[in-house]
Short mmCIF file of C-alpha atoms and ligand atoms in Angstrom, two decimals:
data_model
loop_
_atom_site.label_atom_id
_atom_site.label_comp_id
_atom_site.label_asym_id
_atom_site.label_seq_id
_atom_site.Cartn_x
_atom_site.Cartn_y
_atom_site.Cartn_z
CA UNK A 1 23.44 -0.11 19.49
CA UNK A 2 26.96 0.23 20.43
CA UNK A 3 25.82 0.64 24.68
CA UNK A 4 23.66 -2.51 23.67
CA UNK A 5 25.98 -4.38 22.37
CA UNK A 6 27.32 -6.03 25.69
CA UNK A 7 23.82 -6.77 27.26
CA UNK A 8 23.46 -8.25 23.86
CA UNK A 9 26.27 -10.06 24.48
CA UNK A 10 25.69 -11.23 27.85
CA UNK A 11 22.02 -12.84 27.23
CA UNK A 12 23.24 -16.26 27.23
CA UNK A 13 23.96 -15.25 31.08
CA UNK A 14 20.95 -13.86 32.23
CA UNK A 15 19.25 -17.24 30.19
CA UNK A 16 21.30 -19.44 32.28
CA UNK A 17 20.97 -17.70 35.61
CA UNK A 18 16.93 -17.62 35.06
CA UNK A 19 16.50 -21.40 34.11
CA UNK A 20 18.30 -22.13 37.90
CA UNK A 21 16.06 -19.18 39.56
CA UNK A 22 19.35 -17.55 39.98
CA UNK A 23 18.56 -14.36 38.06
CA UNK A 24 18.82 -12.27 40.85
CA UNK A 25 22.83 -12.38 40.43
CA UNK A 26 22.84 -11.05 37.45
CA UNK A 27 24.19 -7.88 37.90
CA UNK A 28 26.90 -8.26 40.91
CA UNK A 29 28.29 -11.52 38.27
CA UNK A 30 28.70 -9.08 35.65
CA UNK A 31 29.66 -5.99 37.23
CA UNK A 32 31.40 -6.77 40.11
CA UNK A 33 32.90 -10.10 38.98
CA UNK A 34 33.38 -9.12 35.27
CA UNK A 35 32.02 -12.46 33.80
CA UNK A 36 30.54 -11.81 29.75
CA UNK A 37 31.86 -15.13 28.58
CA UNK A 38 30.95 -18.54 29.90
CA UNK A 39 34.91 -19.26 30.38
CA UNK A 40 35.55 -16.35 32.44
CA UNK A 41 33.74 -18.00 35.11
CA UNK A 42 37.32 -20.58 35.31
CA UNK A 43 38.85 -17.57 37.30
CA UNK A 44 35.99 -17.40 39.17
CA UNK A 45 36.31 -18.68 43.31
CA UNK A 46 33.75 -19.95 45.72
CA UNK A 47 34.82 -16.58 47.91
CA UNK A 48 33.96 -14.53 45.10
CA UNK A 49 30.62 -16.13 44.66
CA UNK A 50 30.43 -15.93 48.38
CA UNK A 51 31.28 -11.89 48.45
CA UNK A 52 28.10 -11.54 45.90
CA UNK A 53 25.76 -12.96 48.50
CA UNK A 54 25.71 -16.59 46.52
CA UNK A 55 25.24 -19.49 48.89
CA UNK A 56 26.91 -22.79 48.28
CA UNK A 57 23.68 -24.91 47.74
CA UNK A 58 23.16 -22.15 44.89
CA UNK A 59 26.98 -22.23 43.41
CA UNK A 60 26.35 -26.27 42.96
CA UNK A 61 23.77 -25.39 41.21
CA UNK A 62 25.51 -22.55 38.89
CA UNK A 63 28.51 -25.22 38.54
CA UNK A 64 25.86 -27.87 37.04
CA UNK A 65 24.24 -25.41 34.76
CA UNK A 66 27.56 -24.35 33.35
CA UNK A 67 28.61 -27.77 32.73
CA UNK A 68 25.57 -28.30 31.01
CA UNK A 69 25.72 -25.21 29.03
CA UNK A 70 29.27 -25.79 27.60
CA UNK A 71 28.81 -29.25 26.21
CA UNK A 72 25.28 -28.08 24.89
CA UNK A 73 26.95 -25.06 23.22
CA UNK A 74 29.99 -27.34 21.82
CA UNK A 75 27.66 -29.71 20.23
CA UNK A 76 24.88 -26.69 19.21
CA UNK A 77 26.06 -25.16 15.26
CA UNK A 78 27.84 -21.89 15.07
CA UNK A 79 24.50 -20.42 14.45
CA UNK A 80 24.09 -20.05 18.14
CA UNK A 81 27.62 -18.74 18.19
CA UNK A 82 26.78 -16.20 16.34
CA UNK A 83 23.70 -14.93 17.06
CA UNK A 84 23.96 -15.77 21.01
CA UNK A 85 20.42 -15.07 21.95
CA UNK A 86 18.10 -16.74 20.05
CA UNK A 87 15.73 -18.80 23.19
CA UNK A 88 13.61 -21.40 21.86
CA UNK A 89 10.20 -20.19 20.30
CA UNK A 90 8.42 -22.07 23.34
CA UNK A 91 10.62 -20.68 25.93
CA UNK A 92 9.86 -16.86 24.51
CA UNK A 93 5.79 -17.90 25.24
CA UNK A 94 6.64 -18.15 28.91
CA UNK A 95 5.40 -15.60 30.92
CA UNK A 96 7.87 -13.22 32.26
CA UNK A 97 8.44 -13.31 36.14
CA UNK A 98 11.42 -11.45 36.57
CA UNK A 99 11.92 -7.81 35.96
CA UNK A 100 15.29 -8.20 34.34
CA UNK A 101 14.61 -10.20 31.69
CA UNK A 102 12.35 -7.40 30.26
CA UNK A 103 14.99 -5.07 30.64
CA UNK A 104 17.39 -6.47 28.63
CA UNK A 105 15.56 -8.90 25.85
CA UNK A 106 14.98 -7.04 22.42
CA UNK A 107 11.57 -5.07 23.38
CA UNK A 108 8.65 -5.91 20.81
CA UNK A 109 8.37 -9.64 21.97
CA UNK A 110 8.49 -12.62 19.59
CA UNK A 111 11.63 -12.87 18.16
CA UNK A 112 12.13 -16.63 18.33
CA UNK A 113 13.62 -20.03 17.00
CA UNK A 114 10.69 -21.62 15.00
CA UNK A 115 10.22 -25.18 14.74
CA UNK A 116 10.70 -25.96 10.59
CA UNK A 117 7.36 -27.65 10.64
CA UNK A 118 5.55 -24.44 11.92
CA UNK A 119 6.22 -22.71 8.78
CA UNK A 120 5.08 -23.78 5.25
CA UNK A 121 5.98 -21.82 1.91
CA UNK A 122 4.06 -20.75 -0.83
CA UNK A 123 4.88 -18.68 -3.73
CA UNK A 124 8.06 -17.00 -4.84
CA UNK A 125 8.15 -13.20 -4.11
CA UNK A 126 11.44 -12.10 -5.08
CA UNK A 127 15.39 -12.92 -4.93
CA UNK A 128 18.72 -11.39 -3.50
CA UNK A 129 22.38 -12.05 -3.05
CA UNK A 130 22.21 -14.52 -0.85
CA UNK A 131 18.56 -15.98 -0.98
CA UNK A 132 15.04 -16.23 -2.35
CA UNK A 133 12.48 -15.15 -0.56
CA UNK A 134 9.06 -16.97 -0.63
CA UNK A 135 5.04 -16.12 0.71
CA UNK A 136 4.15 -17.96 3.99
CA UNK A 137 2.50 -18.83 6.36
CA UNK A 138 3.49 -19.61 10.08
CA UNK A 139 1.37 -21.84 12.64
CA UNK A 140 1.77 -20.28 16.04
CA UNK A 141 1.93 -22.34 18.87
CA UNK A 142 -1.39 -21.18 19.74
CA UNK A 143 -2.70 -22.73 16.49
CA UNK A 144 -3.04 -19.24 15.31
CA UNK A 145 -1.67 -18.38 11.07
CA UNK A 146 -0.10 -15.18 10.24
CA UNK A 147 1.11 -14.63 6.95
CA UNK A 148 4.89 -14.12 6.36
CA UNK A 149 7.70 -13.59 3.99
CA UNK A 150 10.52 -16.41 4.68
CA UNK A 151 14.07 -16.09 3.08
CA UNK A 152 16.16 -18.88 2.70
CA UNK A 153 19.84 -18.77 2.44
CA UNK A 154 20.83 -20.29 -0.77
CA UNK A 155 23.14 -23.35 -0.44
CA UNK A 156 25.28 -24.65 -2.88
CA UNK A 157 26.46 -28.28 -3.63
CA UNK A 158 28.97 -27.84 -0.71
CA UNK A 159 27.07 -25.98 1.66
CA UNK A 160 26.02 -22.55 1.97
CA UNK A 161 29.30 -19.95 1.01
CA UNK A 162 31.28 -18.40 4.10
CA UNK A 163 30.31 -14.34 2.82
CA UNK A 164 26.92 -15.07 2.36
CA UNK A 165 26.23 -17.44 5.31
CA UNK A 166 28.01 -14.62 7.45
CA UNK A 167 26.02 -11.73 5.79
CA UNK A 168 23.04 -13.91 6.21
CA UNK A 169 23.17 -14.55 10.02
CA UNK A 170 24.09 -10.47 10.09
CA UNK A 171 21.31 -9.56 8.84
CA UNK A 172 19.28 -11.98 11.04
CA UNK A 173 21.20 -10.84 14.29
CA UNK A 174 20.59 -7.25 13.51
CA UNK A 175 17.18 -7.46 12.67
CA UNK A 176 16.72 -9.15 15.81
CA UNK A 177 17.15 -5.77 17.89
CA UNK A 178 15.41 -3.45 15.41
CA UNK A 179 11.97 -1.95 16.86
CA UNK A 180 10.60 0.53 14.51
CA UNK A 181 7.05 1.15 12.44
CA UNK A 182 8.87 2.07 8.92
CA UNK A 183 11.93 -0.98 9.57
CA UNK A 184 10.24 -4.86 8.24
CA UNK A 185 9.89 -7.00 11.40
CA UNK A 186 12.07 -10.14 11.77
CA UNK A 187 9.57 -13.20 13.55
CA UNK A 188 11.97 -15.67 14.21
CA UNK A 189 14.74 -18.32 12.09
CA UNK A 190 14.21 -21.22 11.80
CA UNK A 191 17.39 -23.62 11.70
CA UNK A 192 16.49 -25.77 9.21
CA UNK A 193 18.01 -27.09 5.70
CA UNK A 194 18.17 -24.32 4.34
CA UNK A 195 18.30 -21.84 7.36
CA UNK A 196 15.35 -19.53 6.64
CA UNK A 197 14.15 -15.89 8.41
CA UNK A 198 10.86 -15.67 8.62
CA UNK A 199 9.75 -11.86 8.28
CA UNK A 200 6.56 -9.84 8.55
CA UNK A 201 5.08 -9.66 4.81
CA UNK A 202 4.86 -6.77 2.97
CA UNK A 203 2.13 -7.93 0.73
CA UNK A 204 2.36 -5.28 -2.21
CA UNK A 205 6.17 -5.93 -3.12
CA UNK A 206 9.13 -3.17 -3.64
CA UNK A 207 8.62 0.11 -4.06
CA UNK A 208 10.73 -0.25 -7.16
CA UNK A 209 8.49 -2.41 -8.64
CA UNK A 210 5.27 -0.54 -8.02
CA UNK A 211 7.24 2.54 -9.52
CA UNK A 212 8.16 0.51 -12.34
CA UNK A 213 5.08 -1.22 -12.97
CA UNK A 214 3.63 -0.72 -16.67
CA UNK A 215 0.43 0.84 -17.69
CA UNK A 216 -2.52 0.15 -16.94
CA UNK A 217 -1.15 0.68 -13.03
CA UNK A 218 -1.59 4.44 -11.99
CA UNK A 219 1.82 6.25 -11.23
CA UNK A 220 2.07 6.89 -7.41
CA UNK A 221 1.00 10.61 -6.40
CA UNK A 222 3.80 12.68 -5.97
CA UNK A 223 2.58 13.73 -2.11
CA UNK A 224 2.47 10.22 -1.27
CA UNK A 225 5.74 9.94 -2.38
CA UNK A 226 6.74 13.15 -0.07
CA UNK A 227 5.16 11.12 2.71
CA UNK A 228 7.65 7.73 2.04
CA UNK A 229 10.71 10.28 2.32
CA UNK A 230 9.21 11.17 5.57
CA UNK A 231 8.73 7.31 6.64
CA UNK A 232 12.05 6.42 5.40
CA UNK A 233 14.02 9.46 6.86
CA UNK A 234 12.08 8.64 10.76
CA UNK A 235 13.57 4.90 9.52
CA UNK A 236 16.78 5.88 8.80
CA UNK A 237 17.35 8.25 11.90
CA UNK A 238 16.53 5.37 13.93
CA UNK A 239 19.13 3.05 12.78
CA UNK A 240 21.40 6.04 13.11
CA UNK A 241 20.29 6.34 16.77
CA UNK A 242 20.76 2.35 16.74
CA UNK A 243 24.78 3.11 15.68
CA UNK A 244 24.26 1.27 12.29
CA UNK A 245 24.84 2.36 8.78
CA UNK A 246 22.80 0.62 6.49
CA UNK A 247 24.86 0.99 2.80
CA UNK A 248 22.26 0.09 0.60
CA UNK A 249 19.36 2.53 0.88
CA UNK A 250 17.47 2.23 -2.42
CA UNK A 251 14.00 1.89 -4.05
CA UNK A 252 14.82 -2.03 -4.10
CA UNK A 253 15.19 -2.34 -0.72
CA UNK A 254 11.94 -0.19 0.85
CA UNK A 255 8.79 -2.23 0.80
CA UNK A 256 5.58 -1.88 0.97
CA UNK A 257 3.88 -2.99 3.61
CA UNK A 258 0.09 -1.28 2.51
CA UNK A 259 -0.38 1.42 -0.08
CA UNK A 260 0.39 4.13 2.29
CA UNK A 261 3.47 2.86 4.17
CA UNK A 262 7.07 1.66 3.35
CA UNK A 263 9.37 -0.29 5.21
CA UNK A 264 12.92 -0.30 5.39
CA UNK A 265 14.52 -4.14 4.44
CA UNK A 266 17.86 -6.09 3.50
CA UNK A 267 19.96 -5.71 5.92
CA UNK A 268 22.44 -8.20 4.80
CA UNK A 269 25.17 -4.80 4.21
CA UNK A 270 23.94 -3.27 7.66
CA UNK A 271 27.41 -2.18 9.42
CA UNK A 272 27.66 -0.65 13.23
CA UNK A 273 29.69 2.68 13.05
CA UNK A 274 32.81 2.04 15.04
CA UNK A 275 35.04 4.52 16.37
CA UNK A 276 35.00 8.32 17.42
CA UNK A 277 34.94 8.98 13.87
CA UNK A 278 31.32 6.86 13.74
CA UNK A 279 32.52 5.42 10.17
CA UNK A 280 32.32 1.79 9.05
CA UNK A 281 35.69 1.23 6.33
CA UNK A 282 35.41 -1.83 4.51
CA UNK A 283 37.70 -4.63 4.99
CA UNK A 284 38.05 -5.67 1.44
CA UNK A 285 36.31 -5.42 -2.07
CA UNK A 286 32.70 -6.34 -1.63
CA UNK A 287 30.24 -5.45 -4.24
CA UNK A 288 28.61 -2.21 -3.71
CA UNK A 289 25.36 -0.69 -4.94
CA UNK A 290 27.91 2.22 -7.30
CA UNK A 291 25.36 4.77 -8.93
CA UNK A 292 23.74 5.29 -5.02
CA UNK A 293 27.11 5.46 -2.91
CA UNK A 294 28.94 8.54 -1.64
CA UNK A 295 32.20 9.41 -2.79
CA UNK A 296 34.01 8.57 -0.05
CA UNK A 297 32.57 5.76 -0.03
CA UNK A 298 33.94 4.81 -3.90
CA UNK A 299 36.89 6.24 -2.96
CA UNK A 300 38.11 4.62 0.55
CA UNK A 301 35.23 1.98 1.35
CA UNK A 302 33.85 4.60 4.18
CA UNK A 303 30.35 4.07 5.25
CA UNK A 304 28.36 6.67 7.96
CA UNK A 305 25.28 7.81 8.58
CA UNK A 306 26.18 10.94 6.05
CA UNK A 307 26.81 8.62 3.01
CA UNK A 308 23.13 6.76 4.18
CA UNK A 309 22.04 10.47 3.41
CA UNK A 310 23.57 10.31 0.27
CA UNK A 311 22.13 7.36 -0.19
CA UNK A 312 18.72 9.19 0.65
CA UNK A 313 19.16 11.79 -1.98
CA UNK A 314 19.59 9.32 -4.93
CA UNK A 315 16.73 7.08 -3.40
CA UNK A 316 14.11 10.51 -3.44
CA UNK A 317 15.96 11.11 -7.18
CA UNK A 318 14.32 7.46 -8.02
CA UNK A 319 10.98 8.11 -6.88
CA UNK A 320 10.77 10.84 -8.98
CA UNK A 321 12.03 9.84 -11.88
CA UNK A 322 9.75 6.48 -11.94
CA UNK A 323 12.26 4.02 -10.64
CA UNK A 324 14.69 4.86 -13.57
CA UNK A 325 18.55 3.70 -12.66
CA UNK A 326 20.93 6.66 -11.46
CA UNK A 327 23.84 7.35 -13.88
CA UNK A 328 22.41 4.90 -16.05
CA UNK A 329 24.79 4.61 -19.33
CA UNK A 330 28.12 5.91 -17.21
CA UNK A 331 30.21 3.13 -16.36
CA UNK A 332 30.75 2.68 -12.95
CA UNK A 333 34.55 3.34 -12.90
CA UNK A 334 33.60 6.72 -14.12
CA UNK A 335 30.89 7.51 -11.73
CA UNK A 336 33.27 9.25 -9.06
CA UNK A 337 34.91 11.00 -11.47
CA UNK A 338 31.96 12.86 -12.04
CA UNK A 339 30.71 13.53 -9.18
CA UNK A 340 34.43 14.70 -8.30
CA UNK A 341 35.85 16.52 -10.95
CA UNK A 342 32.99 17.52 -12.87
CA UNK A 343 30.83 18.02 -10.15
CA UNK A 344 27.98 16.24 -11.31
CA UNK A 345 25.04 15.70 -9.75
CA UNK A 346 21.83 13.62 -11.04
CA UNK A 347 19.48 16.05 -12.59
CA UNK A 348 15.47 17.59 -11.07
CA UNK A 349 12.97 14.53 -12.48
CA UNK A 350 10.06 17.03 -13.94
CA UNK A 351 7.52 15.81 -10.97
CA UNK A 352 10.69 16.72 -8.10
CA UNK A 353 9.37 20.34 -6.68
CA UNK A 354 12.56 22.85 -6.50
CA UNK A 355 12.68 22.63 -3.04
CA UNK A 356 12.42 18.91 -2.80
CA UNK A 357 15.60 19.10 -5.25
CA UNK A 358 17.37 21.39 -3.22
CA UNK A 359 17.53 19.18 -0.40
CA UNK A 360 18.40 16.13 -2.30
CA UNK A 361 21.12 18.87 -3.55
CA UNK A 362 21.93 19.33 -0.03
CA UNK A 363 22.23 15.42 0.58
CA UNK A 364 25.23 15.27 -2.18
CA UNK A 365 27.25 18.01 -0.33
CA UNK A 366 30.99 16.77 -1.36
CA UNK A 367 32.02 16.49 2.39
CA UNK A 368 30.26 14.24 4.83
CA UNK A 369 29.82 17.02 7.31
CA UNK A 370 27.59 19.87 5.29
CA UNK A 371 24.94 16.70 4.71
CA UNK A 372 21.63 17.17 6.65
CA UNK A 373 21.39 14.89 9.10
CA UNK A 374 18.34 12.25 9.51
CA UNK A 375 16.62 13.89 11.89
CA UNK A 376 17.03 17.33 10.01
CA UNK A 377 15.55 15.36 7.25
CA UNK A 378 12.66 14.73 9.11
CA UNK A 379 11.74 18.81 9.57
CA UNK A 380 13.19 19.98 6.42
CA UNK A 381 10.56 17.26 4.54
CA UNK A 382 8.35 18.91 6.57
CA UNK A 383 8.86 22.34 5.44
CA UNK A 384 9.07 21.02 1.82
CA UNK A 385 5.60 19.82 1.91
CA UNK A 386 3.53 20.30 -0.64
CA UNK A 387 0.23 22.14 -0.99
CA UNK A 388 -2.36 20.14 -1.42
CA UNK A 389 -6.12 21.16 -2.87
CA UNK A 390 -9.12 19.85 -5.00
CA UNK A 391 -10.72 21.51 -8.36
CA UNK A 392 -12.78 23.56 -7.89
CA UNK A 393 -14.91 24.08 -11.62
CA UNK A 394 -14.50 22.00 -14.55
CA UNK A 395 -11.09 22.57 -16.79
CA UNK A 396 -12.03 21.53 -20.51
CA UNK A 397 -9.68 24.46 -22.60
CA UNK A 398 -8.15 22.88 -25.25
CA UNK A 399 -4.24 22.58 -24.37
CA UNK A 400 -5.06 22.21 -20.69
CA UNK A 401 -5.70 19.10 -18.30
CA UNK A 402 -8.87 17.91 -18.29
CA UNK A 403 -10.12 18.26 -14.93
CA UNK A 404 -12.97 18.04 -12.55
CA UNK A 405 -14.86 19.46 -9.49
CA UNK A 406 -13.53 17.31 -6.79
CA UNK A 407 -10.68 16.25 -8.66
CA UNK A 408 -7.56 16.56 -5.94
CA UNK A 409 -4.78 18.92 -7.32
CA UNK A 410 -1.17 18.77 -5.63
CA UNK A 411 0.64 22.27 -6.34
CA UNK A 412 4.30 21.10 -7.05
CA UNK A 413 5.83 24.21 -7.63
CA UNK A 414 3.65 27.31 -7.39
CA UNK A 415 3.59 31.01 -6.97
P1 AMP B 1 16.17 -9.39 -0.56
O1 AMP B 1 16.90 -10.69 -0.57
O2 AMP B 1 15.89 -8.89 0.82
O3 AMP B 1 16.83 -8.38 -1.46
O4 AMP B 1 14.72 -9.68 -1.21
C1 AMP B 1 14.55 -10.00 -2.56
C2 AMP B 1 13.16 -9.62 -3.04
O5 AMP B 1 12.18 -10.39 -2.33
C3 AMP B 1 12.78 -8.17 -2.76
O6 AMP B 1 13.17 -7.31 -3.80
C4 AMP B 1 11.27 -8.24 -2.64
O7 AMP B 1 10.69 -8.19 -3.93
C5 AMP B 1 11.03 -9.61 -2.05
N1 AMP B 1 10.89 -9.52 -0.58
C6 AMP B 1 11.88 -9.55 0.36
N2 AMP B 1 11.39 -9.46 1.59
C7 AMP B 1 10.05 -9.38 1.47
C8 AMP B 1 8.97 -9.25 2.41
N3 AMP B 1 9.21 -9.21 3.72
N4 AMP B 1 7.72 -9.18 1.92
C9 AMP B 1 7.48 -9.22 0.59
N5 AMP B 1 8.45 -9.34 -0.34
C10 AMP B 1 9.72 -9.41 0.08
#
C-alpha cells in the first residue's frame, strides 16, 4: 500500500487527462514535471508542456479542464477530498480504452459512487461505533439486483461527529483498494443523507454470533474452525503485504459470508504502518478493543503486523472457547499487568489441540519480533492440521460417545 499510495493519490490526474483524450501524458506530467496536486500545475510553463511533446491546441484544452476541475472540486464536499478517486458509478460502466487506466484503478472493477435511489434498505443486521448496518438491495444500472449490506454513518442533531465521520470515510477509502477472497468487498458509497457504504452481504452474520448462538444450533466443528484460521491468516498476510495493520482482529469483526468461509470486516481502526520501524503509534487515547491487544500496544499505543498476530492468537482462543470474552472478570487496567508481570497467558479451551495452543502460545511471544509472522501462519496451520476420519462400527459402551458407522470423527489430540 505504501508504493500505492501516490498513484492513489494521483487518480484525480489520470481522470482529468482521460476525459480531454489527453491520457497519453500521464506519465512525462508526473514524472518529469512532478505535478500530484492540481495546484502544482501554477508553476507549470507552456515550454514545459512543450518539452513533454504537448501541443498548444492540447494545453488550451488542459488549461480549460483544470479550470473546470478546481471550481467543481471547491464546490464538491470534503468527501471527494478525502477519498480522491471515487468516478461516478456511470463513468466506472464505460468501457476501458486506454491501457493506463487499468493499470492504476483499484483492480476488481466496480467500486463506484451510487446514485441514493439505486439502493433501498431492508432489515437491520447489526450496529458499530459509528453506524448501523442494514440488508439491501442495489439496482444496477443494468436493471440487474444484488443483495447487499449498507452501513450508514450515524448523524447526530448537528451533523455526523469529526472521529467518526473521519474513521468512517477511512474505512471506505481503504476498503476501496482491498482485493482479496477472505477481506468483505466494498461496492460503492453512496453520498447521501446519511452517507452510506454499500458492501457485499455476508448473509449468515458474525462469526461471534454463530459461536454464541444457543441450543438448538449445532456448535461449529472444530476442523472447520482450523480452516477459518487458515482463511483469516491468508486475510491477514494480505493486508500485511497491503502495509496496513488492522487493530481490531476479533470474532466480531470476521463474517460469514457461507457456512464454509469467513471474511475479514470493520475497517474503521485500519492504520498503514509508517516508518522503517513498520509501526502505527497512536496519536491520542482512542478506545481500544483491551482483552485482544498486545502489550505494547496497552503500553505505548504501537500497532504492527506482530500485535495483528497477537490479535490472531486471542481471536483462535475465542473460537475455541465458544465465543467466550478473553480476560473476562479482570479489569482492563489490570490486563497488562498480567500479561507483564505475571506472565499470563489465556488458558487451552478443552476443544484447542496442543499444538493449535502452542502456536497461539507462540503468537503472545512478549516481544514483537519472536511472533510468527502471517505468512508463517499460513504453513504452521498447515502442519497443525488435524486428522480427520469416520467410525468405523457402532460405539454403544456405557460411559462412551454414542457413535455410528459413518459418523465423521476429528482426532484432536491423539497418539
Ligand atoms: P460494524 O459496524 O462493521 O461493526 O458492523 C456491525 C454489525 O453489523 C456486525 O457485527 C454484523 O453483525 C453486521 N454486519 C456488518 N457488515 C455486514 C455485512 N457486510 N453483512 C452482514 N452483516 C454485517
Amino acid at each position: 500500500m505504501v508504493d500505492m499510495l501516490p498513484e492513489a493519490s494521483s487518480l484525480w490526474l489520470l481522470r482529468l487527462l482521460r476525459d480531454i483524450q489527453l491520457a497519453q501524458f500521464y506519465r512525462p506530467i508526473l514524472e518529469e514535471l512532478n505535478v500530484t496536486r492540481p495546484e502544482h500545475f501554477d508553476f507549470v510553463r507552456p515550454e514545459d508542456l512543450d518539452n513533454i511533446g504537448m501541443g498548444r491546441p492540447a494545453q488550451r484544452r488542459l488549461a480549460e479542464a483544470l479550470k473546470r476541475y478546481r471550481s467543481g472540486v471547491k464546490s464538491k464536499n470534503w468527501v471527494y477530498k478525502i477519498l480522491g478517486g471515487f468516478a461516478p458509478e456511470q463513468k466506472e460502466m464505460a468501457p476501458r480504452s486506454d491501457s493506463l487506466l487499468c493499470l492504476h484503478e483499484p483492480e476488481g472493477g466496480l467500486k463506484s459512487l451510487i446514485p441514493e435511489g439505486a439502493v433501498c434498505r431492508g432489515e437491520l443486521l447489526g450496529s458499530g461505533c459509528f453506524g448501523v448496518v442494514h440488508r439491501g438491495l442495489w439496482t444496477l444500472p443494468s436493471g440487474q439486483s444484488i443483495p447487499v449490506a449498507v452501513k450508514s454513518l450515524r448523524v447526530g442533531p448537528e451533523g455526523p461527529m469529526g472521529t467518526e465521520l473521519g474513521d468512517f470515510l477511512r474505512e471506505v477509502s481503504v476498503m476501496m483498494k482491498l482485493e482479496h477472497p477472505h477481506v468483505l468487498r466494498l461496492h460503492g458509497l453512496v453520498l447521501g443523507q446519511p452517507l452510506q457504504m454499500v458492501m457485499e452481504l455476508a448473509p449468515l452474520g458474525s462469526l461471534h454470533a454463530r459461536l454464541t448462538a444457543p441450543a438448538p444450533t449445532p456448535p461449529l466443528p472444530v476442523a472447520l474452525l482450523c480452516l477459518f484460521l487458515r482463511q483469516l491468516a491468508g486475510a491477514m498476510a494480505y493486508l500485511g503485504s497491503c502495509g496496513l495493520v488492522h487493530r481490531d482482529l476479533a470474532t466480531r469483526n470476521l463474517l460469514l459470508a457461507s457456512p464454509r468461509t469467513i471474511k475479514v470486516a470493520d475497517f474503521g481502526l485500519v492504520r498503514p504502518l509508517g516508518g522503517a520501524r513498520g509501526r502505527y503509534v497512536m496519536g491520542g487515547p482512542r478506545p481500544i478493543p483491551y482483552a485482544w491487544c498486545a502489550p505494547e500496544s496497552l503500553r505505548q499505543g504501537a500497532f504492527s503486523s506482530a500485535s495483528d498476530v497477537w490479535m490472531f492468537g486471542v481471536t483462535l482462543w475465542e473460537m475455541f472457547s465458544g465465543g467466550e470474552e478473553p480476560w473476562a472478570g479482570v479489569p482492563p487496567y489490570l490486563i497488562l499487568h498480567r500479561l507483564e508481570k505475571d506472565r499470563a497467558r489465556l488458558p487451552r479451551p478443552p476443544l484447542c489441540s496442543r499444538a493449535l495452543y502452542s502456536l497461539a502460545l507462540r503468537c503472545w511471544a512478549p516481544h514483537p519480533a519472536d511472533r510468527p509472522s502471517f505468512s508463517n501462519l499460513e504453513g504452521l496451520l498447515q502442519e497443525a492440521w488435524l486428522s480427520e476420519g469416520r467410525c468405523v462400527r457402532e460405539v454403544t459402551e456405557p460411559g462412551a460417545l454414542r457413535m455410528e458407522p459413518g459418523d465423521p470423527i476429528t482426532i484432536i489430540e491423539g497418539r
